[in-house]
Tab-separated table of C-alpha atoms in Angstrom:
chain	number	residue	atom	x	y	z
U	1	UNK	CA	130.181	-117.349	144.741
U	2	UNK	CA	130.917	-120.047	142.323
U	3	UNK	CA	128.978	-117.681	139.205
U	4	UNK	CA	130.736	-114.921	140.358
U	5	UNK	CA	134.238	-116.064	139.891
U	6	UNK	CA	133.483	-117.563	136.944
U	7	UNK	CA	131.905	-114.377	135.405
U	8	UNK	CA	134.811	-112.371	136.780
U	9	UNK	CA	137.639	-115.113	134.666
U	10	UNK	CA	135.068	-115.047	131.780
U	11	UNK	CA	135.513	-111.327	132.003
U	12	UNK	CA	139.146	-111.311	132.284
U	13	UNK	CA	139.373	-113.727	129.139
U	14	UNK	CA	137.463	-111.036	127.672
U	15	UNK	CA	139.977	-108.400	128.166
U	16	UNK	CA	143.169	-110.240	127.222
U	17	UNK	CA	141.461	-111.439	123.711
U	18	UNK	CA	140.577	-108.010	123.208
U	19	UNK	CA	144.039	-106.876	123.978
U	20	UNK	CA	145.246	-109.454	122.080
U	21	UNK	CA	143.096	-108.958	118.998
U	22	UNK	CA	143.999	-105.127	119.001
U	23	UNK	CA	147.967	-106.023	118.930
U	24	UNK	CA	147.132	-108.102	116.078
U	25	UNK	CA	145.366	-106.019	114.313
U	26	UNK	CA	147.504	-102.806	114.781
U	27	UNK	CA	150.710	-105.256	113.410
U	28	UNK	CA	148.620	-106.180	110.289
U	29	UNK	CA	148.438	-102.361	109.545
U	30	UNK	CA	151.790	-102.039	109.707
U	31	UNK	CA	154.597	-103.376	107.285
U	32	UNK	CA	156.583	-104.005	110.694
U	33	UNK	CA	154.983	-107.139	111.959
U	34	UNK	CA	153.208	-107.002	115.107
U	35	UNK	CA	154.070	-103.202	116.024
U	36	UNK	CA	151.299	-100.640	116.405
U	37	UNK	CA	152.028	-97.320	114.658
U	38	UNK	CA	151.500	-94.142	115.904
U	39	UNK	CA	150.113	-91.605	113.349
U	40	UNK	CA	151.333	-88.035	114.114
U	41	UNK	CA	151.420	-84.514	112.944
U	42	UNK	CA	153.692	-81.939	113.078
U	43	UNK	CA	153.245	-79.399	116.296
U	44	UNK	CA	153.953	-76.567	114.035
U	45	UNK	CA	153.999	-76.256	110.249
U	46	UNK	CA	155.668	-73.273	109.042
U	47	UNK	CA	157.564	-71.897	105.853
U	48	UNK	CA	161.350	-71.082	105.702
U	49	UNK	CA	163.226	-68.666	102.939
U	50	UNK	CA	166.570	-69.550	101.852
U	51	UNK	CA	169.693	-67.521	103.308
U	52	UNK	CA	169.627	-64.579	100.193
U	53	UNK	CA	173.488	-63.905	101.681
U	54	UNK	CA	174.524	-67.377	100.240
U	55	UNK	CA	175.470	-66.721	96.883
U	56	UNK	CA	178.484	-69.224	96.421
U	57	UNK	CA	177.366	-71.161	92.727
U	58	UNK	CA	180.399	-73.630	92.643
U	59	UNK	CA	181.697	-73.807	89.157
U	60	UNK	CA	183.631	-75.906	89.128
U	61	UNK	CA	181.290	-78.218	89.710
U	62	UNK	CA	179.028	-79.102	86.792
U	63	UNK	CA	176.741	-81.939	87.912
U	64	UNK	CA	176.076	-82.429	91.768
U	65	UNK	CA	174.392	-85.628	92.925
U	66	UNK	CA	174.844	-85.183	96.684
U	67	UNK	CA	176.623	-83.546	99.754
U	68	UNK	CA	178.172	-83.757	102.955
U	69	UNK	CA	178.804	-81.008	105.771
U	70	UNK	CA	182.150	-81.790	108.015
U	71	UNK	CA	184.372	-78.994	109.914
U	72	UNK	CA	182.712	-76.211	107.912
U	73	UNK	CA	183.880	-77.728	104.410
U	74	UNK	CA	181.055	-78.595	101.905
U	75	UNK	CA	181.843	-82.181	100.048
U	76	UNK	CA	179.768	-82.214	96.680
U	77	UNK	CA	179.384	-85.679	95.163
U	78	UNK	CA	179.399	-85.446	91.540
U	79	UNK	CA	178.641	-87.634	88.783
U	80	UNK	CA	181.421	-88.670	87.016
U	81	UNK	CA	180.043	-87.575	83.820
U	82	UNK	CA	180.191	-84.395	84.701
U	83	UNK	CA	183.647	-84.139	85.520
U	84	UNK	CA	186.423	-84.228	83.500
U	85	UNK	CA	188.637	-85.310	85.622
U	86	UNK	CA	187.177	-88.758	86.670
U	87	UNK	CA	186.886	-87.772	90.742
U	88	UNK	CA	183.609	-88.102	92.601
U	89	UNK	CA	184.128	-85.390	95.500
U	90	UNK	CA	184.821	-82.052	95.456
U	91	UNK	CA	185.106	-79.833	98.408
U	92	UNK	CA	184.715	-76.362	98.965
U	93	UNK	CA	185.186	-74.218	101.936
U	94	UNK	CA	181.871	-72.601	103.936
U	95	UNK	CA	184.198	-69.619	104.538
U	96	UNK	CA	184.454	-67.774	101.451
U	97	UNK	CA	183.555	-70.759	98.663
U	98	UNK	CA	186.808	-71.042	97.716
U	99	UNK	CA	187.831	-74.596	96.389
U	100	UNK	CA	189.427	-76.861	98.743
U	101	UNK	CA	190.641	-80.196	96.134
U	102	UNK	CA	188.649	-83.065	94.417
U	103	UNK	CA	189.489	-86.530	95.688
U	104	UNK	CA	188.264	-90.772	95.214
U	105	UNK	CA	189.511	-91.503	91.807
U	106	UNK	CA	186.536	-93.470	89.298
U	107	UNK	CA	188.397	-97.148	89.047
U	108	UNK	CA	188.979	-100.322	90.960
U	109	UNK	CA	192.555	-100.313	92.114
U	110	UNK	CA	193.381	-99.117	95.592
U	111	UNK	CA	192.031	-95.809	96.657
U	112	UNK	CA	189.478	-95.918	93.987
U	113	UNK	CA	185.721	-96.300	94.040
U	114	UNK	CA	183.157	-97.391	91.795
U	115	UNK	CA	179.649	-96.026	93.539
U	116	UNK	CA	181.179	-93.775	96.674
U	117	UNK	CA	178.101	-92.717	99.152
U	118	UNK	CA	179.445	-90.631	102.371
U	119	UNK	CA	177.689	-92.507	105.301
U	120	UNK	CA	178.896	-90.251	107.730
U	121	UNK	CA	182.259	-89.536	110.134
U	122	UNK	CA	184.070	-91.195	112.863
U	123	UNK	CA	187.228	-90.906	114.365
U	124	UNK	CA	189.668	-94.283	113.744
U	125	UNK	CA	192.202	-95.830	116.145
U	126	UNK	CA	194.694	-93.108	115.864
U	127	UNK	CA	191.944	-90.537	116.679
U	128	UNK	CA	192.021	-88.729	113.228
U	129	UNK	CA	188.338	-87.450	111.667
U	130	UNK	CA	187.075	-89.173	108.862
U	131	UNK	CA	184.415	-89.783	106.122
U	132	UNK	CA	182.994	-93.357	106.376
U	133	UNK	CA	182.558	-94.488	102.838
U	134	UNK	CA	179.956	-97.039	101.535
U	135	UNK	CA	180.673	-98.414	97.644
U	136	UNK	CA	177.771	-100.173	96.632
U	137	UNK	CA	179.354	-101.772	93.757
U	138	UNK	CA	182.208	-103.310	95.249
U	139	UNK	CA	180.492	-104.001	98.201
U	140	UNK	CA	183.683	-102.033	100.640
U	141	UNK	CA	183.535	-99.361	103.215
U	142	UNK	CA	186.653	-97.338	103.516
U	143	UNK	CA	187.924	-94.088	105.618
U	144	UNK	CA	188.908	-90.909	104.116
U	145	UNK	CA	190.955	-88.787	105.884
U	146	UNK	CA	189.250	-85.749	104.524
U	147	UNK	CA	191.896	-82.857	106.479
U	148	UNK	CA	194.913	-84.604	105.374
U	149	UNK	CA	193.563	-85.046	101.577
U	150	UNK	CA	192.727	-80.997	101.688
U	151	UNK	CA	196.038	-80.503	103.256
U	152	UNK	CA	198.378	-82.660	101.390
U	153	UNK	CA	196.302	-82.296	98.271
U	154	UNK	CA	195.995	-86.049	97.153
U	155	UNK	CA	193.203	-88.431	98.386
U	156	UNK	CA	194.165	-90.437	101.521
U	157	UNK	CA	191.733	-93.248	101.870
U	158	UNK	CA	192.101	-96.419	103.156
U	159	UNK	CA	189.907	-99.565	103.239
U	160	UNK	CA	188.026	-100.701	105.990
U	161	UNK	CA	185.696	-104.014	105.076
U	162	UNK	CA	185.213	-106.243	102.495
U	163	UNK	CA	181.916	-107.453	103.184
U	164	UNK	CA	181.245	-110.916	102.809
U	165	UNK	CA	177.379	-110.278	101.737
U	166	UNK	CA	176.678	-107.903	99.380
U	167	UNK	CA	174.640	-105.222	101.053
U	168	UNK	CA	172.352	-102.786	100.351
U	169	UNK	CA	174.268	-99.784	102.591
U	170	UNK	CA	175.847	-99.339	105.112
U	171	UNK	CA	176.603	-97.074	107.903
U	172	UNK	CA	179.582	-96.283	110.498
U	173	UNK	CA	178.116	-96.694	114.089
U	174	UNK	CA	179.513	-95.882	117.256
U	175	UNK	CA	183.622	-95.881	115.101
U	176	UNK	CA	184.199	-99.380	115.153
U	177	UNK	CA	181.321	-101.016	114.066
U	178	UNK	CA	179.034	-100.610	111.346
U	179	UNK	CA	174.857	-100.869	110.658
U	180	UNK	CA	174.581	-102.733	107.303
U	181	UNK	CA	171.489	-103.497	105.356
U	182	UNK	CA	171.262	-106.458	103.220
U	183	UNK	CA	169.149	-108.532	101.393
U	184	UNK	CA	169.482	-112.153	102.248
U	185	UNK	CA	167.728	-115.398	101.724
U	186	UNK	CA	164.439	-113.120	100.268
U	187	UNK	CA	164.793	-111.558	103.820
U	188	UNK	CA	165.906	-107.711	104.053
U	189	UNK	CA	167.492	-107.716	107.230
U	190	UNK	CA	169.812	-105.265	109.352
U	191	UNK	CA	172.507	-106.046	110.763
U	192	UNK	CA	175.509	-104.639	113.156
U	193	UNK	CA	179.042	-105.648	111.977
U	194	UNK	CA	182.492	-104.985	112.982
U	195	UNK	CA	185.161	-103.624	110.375
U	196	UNK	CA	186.343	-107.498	110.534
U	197	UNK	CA	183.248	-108.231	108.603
U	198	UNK	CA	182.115	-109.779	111.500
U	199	UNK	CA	178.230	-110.141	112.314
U	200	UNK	CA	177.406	-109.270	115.670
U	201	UNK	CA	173.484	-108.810	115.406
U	202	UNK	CA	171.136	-109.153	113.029
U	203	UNK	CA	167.288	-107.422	112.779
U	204	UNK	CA	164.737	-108.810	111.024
U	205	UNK	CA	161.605	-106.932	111.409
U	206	UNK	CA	159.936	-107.215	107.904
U	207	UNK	CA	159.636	-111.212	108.499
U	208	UNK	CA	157.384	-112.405	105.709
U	209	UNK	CA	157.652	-109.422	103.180
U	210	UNK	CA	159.980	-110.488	100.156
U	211	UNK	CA	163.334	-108.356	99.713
U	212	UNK	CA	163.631	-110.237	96.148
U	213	UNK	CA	159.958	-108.517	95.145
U	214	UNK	CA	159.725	-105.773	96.837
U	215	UNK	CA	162.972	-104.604	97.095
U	216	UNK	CA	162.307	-100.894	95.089
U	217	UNK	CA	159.299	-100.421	97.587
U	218	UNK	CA	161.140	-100.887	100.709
U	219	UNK	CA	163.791	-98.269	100.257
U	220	UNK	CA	164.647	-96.110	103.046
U	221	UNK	CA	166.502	-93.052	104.138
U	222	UNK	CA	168.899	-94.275	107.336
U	223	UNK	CA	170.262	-92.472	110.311
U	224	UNK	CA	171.771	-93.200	113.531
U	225	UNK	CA	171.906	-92.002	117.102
U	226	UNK	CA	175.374	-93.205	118.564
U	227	UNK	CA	174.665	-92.037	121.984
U	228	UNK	CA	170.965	-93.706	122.427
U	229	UNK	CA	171.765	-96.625	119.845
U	230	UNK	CA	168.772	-96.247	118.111
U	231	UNK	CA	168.249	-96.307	113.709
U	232	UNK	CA	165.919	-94.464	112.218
U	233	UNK	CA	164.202	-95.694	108.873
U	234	UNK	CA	162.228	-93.405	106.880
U	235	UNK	CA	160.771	-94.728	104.204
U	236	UNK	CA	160.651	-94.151	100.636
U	237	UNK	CA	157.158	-95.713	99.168
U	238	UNK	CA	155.361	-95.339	103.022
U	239	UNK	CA	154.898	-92.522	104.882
U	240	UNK	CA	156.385	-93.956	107.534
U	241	UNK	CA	159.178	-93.769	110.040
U	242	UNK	CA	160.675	-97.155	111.769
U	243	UNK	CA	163.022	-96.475	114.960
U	244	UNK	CA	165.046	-99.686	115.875
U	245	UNK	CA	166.695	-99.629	119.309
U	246	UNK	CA	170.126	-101.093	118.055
U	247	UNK	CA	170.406	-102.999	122.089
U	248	UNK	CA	167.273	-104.558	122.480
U	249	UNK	CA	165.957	-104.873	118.534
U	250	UNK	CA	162.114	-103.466	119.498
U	251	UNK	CA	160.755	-100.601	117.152
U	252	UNK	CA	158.134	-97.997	117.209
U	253	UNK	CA	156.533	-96.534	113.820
U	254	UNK	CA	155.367	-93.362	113.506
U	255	UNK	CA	152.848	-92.680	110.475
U	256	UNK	CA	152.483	-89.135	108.663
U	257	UNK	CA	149.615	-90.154	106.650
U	258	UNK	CA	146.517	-92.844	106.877
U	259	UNK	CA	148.002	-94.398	104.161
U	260	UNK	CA	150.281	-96.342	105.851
U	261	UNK	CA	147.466	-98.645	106.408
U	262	UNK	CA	147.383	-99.482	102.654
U	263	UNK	CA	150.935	-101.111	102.707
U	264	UNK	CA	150.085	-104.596	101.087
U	265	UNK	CA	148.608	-102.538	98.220
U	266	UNK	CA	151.383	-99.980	97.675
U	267	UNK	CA	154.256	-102.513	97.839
U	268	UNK	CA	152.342	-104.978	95.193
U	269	UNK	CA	152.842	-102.484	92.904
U	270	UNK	CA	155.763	-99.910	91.924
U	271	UNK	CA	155.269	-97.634	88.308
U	272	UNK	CA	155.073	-93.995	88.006
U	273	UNK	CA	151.305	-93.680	89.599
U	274	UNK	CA	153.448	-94.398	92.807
U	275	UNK	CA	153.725	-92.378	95.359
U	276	UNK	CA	157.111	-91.394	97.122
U	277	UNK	CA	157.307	-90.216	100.724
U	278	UNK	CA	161.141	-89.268	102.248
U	279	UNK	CA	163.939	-89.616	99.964
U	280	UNK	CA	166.969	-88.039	102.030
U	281	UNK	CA	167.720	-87.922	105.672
U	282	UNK	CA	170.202	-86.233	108.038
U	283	UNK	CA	170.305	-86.091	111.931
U	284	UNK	CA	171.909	-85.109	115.043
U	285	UNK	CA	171.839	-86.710	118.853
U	286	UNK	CA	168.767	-84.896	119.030
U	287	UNK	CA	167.293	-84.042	115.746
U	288	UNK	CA	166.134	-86.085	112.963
U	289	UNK	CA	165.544	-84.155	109.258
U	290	UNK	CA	164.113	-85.389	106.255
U	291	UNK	CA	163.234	-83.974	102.830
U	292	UNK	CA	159.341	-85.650	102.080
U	293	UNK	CA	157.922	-85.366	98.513
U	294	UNK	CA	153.807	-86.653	99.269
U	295	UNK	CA	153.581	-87.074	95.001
U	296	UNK	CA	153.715	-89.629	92.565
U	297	UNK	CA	157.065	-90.817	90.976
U	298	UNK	CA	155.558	-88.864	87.826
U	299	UNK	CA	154.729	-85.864	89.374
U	300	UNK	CA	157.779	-85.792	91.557
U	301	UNK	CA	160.025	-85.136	89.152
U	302	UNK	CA	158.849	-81.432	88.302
U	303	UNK	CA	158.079	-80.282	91.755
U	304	UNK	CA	158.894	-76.840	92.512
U	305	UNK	CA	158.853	-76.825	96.123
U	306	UNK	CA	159.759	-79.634	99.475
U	307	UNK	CA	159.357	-79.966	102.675
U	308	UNK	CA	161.575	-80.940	105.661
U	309	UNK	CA	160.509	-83.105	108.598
U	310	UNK	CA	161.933	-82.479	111.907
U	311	UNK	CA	161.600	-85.361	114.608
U	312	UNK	CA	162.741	-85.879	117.688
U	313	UNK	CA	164.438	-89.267	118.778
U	314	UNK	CA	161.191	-90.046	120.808
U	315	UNK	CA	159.255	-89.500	117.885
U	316	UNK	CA	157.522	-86.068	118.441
U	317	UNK	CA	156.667	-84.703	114.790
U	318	UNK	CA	158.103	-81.101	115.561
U	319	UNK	CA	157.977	-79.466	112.599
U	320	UNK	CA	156.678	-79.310	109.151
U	321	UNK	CA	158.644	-77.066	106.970
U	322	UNK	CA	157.554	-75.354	103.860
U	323	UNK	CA	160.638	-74.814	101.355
U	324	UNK	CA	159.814	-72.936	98.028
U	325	UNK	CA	162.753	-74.764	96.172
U	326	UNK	CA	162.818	-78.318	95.189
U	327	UNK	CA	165.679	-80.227	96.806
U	328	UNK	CA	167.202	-83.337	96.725
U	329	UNK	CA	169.665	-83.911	99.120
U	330	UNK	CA	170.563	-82.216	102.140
U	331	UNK	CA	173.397	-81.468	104.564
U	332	UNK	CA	173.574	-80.096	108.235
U	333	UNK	CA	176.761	-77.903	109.699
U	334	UNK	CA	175.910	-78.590	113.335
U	335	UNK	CA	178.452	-75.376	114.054
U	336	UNK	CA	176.740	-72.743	112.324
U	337	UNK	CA	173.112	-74.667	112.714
U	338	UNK	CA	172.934	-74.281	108.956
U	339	UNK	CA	171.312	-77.110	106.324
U	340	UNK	CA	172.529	-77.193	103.299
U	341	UNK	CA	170.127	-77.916	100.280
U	342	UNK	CA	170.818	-79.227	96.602
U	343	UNK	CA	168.352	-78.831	94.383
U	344	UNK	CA	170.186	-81.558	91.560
U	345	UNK	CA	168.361	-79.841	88.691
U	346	UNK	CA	169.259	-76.377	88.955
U	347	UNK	CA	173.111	-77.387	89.943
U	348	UNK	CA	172.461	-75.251	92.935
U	349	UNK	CA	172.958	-75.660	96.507
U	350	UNK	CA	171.143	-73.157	99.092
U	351	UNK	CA	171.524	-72.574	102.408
U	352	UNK	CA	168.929	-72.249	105.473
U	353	UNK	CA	169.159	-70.971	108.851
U	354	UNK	CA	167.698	-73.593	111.809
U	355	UNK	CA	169.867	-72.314	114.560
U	356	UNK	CA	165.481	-70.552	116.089
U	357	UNK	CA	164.237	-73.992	115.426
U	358	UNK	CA	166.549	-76.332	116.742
């Protein structure tokens, strides 16, 4: 009887080390320490024409970097450069492409922005819609009242945080707080903050990998699920998707490729033999889309065609979709089901019908 139980705890050793060495080893192929990742492929791959009936060009707008889908209004970013008049956005209506104003004056005074990014919308305390605004290079979110600006015809924005680290972006979650990544103390972290500045939480999930070195490598494309409290990270240099529960801080990665395994390798290095994965992301409380490239920096930068990722917020891979035009950026009118494509070289947004897919 004696042998017996002591086979039978010998065995059970057995199982735990072998459980344990298998959660150890699945963390060391992942850049999120200690989390297995789950490689996946998309339940249906398929190809999708652009709407032909689209045939707004916007010129008045000479040099689009980005856009931004609220209320059936289109909000171009532009670059500066390319406009005379020294404002970043410039919206247009989905209706009949008729210009609808151009607002966020290029300066540092009050109202004006240096590096404006739309992070998304939220309704403030008096229950009005508005654009949340990131500037990287003051380091300040602010509001924009988008429906008074179009309606009044002057920019009404107002500021929201100064933040007291500089960070990387940041996000509008849930209206009155915000997700904010930052790299501090060689650590990129993430963090939840309210418009006080104020840190509530803070993520760290890379642990040993330096934001100092690596910084360019780690990139990622951001959304957020209010409802479920949940960030999605989709990664520039892996191809790779992180989702952080915002409540409890675990996360589950989801792979699109076996080379996720080769992380150590592919963040040592970053030149044009690199390869780059998902470089824009948009989402609803069920959908996540993002625009993946699969090439090299080098070869990247003439491709003639994308493709669009659709998750769901479990995870499921759902769709792999062919486009035959190469965009950069991309924007979702959760009305009309529509997304909204710029292709930055061509100056030429296009327009693509999801409302069978999704």
């Amino acid at each position: 009887n004696q042998m017996i139980i002591k086979i039978l705890q010998m065995f059970r050793f057995l199982l735990v080390l072998s459980a344990f060495m298998l959660t150890v080893s699945c963390g060391r192929n992942n850049i999120v320490s200690g989390v297995p990742v789950r490689y996946v492929t998309a339940e249906r791959s398929m190809e999708l024409k652009a709407d032909s009936s689209f045939r707004y060009d916007f010129p008045q707008s000479l040099q689009m970097v980005s856009l931004y889908v609220q209320d059936s209004v289109l909000v171009v970013k532009e670059s500066v450069g390319g406009n005379m008049d020294g404002r970043y956005f410039k919206c247009y209506s989905l209706e009949d492409g008729s210009c609808m104003g151009e607002y966020v004056l290029r300066g540092r005074g009050p109202g004006e922005a240096l590096s404006p990014n739309i992070r998304g919308s939220f309704h403030d305390s008096l229950g009005r819609e508005c654009l949340y605004v990131f500037d990287i290079s003051l380091g300040r979110s602010y509001g924009l009242d988008l429906a008074k600006s179009i309606k009044e015809g002057k920019t009404e924005i107002f500021p929201l945080t100064d933040f007291p680290v500089q960070p990387l972006d940041a996000y509008l979650y849930r209206d009155t707080l915000q997700f904010v990544t930052v790299a501090d103390n060689d650590r990129q972290l993430y963090r939840i903050m309210g418009l006080d500045g104020k840190e509530l939480k803070t993520f760290d999930i890379l642990h040993d990998i330096s934001a100092d070195v690596f910084l360019p490598q780690l990139s990622e494309c951001v959304v957020l699920n209010h409802e479920e409290g949940l960030a999605a990270l989709l990664m520039l240099g892996l191809p790779q998707m992180n989702i952080l529960d915002l409540e409890t801080g675990d996360v589950k990665s989801y792979a699109v490729s076996p080379e996720y395994v080769h992380w150590r390798d592919i963040i040592s290095r970053y030149d044009m033999n690199s390869m780059v994965y998902y470089n824009a992301a948009i989402s609803s409380d069920e959908f996540i889309m993002a625009l993946y490239i699969g090439e090299s920096v080098a070869d990247s930068v003439d491709k003639d065609c994308s493709h669009l990722h659709v998750y769901d917020w479990s995870g499921r891979f759902l769709y792999d979709i062919a486009l035959s035009e190469a965009i950069d950026a991309i924007g979702f009118d959760e009305k009309t089901e529509m997304l909204y494509a710029l292709d930055r070289n061509a100056n030429r947004i296009y327009r693509y019908e999801l409302s069978e897919l999704i």
